[in-house]
Amino acid sequence: MSDADIFYVSQLNKNIMYGGAVTLKQSKDGGSTWTEITNWCCGNDAVRTEVNADFRGCFS
């Protein structure tokens, strides 16, 4: 992993994980499958889910 990558495992449910760099992905099955949950650029006008690639942390 580079300095910009993050990885987080939920303290309440070990099957819920987050990982990524420019985009953030989520797994609800212990890492077997991943779904992109953010869009770094050009988000939908109704729901904005962009992330800034300069932020290098994941907080809960």
PDB file of C-alpha atoms in Angstrom:
ATOM      1  CA  MET A   1       0.000   0.000   0.000  1.00  0.00           C
ATOM      2  CA  SER A   2       1.159   3.515  -0.690  1.00  0.00           C
ATOM      3  CA  ASP A   3       0.996   6.428   1.743  1.00  0.00           C
ATOM      4  CA  ALA A   4      -2.341   7.467   0.213  1.00  0.00           C
ATOM      5  CA  ASP A   5      -4.072   4.097   0.699  1.00  0.00           C
ATOM      6  CA  ILE A   6      -6.313   3.412   3.692  1.00  0.00           C
ATOM      7  CA  PHE A   7      -7.762   0.239   5.138  1.00  0.00           C
ATOM      8  CA  TYR A   8     -10.305   0.095   7.950  1.00  0.00           C
ATOM      9  CA  VAL A   9     -12.182  -2.768   9.635  1.00  0.00           C
ATOM     10  CA  SER A  10     -15.315  -1.976  11.646  1.00  0.00           C
ATOM     11  CA  GLN A  11     -14.909  -2.404  15.380  1.00  0.00           C
ATOM     12  CA  LEU A  12     -18.523  -3.592  15.601  1.00  0.00           C
ATOM     13  CA  ASN A  13     -18.569  -6.030  12.671  1.00  0.00           C
ATOM     14  CA  LYS A  14     -15.328  -7.583  11.383  1.00  0.00           C
ATOM     15  CA  ASN A  15     -16.993  -8.335   8.027  1.00  0.00           C
ATOM     16  CA  ILE A  16     -17.407  -4.621   7.234  1.00  0.00           C
ATOM     17  CA  MET A  17     -14.245  -3.165   5.710  1.00  0.00           C
ATOM     18  CA  TYR A  18     -13.261  -0.041   3.837  1.00  0.00           C
ATOM     19  CA  GLY A  19     -10.248   0.430   1.614  1.00  0.00           C
ATOM     20  CA  GLY A  20      -9.022   2.682  -1.110  1.00  0.00           C
ATOM     21  CA  ALA A  21      -6.962   5.617  -2.214  1.00  0.00           C
ATOM     22  CA  VAL A  22      -8.575   8.049  -4.655  1.00  0.00           C
ATOM     23  CA  THR A  23     -11.878   6.179  -4.417  1.00  0.00           C
ATOM     24  CA  LEU A  24     -13.234   4.371  -1.375  1.00  0.00           C
ATOM     25  CA  LYS A  25     -14.557   0.805  -1.509  1.00  0.00           C
ATOM     26  CA  GLN A  26     -16.616  -1.141   1.016  1.00  0.00           C
ATOM     27  CA  SER A  27     -16.902  -4.845   1.733  1.00  0.00           C
ATOM     28  CA  LYS A  28     -19.712  -6.287   3.823  1.00  0.00           C
ATOM     29  CA  ASP A  29     -18.534  -9.901   3.548  1.00  0.00           C
ATOM     30  CA  GLY A  30     -15.060  -9.892   5.039  1.00  0.00           C
ATOM     31  CA  GLY A  31     -13.342  -8.786   1.840  1.00  0.00           C
ATOM     32  CA  SER A  32     -14.748 -11.371  -0.582  1.00  0.00           C
ATOM     33  CA  THR A  33     -16.471  -8.672  -2.658  1.00  0.00           C
ATOM     34  CA  TRP A  34     -15.984  -4.902  -2.827  1.00  0.00           C
ATOM     35  CA  THR A  35     -18.267  -2.057  -3.928  1.00  0.00           C
ATOM     36  CA  GLU A  36     -17.060   1.433  -4.803  1.00  0.00           C
ATOM     37  CA  ILE A  37     -18.947   3.831  -2.525  1.00  0.00           C
ATOM     38  CA  THR A  38     -17.416   7.152  -3.534  1.00  0.00           C
ATOM     39  CA  ASN A  39     -16.667   8.932  -6.759  1.00  0.00           C
ATOM     40  CA  TRP A  40     -13.629  11.188  -6.807  1.00  0.00           C
ATOM     41  CA  CYS A  41     -14.795  13.257  -9.753  1.00  0.00           C
ATOM     42  CA  CYS A  42     -17.938  14.487 -11.316  1.00  0.00           C
ATOM     43  CA  GLY A  43     -20.562  13.243  -8.865  1.00  0.00           C
ATOM     44  CA  ASN A  44     -24.311  13.245  -9.305  1.00  0.00           C
ATOM     45  CA  ASP A  45     -25.886  16.661  -8.694  1.00  0.00           C
ATOM     46  CA  ALA A  46     -28.545  15.191  -6.383  1.00  0.00           C
ATOM     47  CA  VAL A  47     -26.224  13.155  -4.174  1.00  0.00           C
ATOM     48  CA  ARG A  48     -22.609  14.251  -3.839  1.00  0.00           C
ATOM     49  CA  THR A  49     -20.299  11.423  -2.765  1.00  0.00           C
ATOM     50  CA  GLU A  50     -16.956  12.706  -3.941  1.00  0.00           C
ATOM     51  CA  VAL A  51     -13.833  12.397  -1.838  1.00  0.00           C
ATOM     52  CA  ASN A  52     -10.759  14.565  -1.913  1.00  0.00           C
ATOM     53  CA  ALA A  53      -7.686  12.491  -2.731  1.00  0.00           C
ATOM     54  CA  ASP A  54      -5.582  14.748  -0.480  1.00  0.00           C
ATOM     55  CA  PHE A  55      -7.292  13.392   2.661  1.00  0.00           C
ATOM     56  CA  ARG A  56      -5.371  10.323   3.758  1.00  0.00           C
ATOM     57  CA  GLY A  57      -7.410   8.892   6.569  1.00  0.00           C
ATOM     58  CA  CYS A  58     -10.586   7.078   7.446  1.00  0.00           C
ATOM     59  CA  PHE A  59     -12.459   8.016  10.590  1.00  0.00           C
ATOM     60  CA  SER A  60     -15.377   6.401  12.340  1.00  0.00           C
TER      61      SER A  60
END
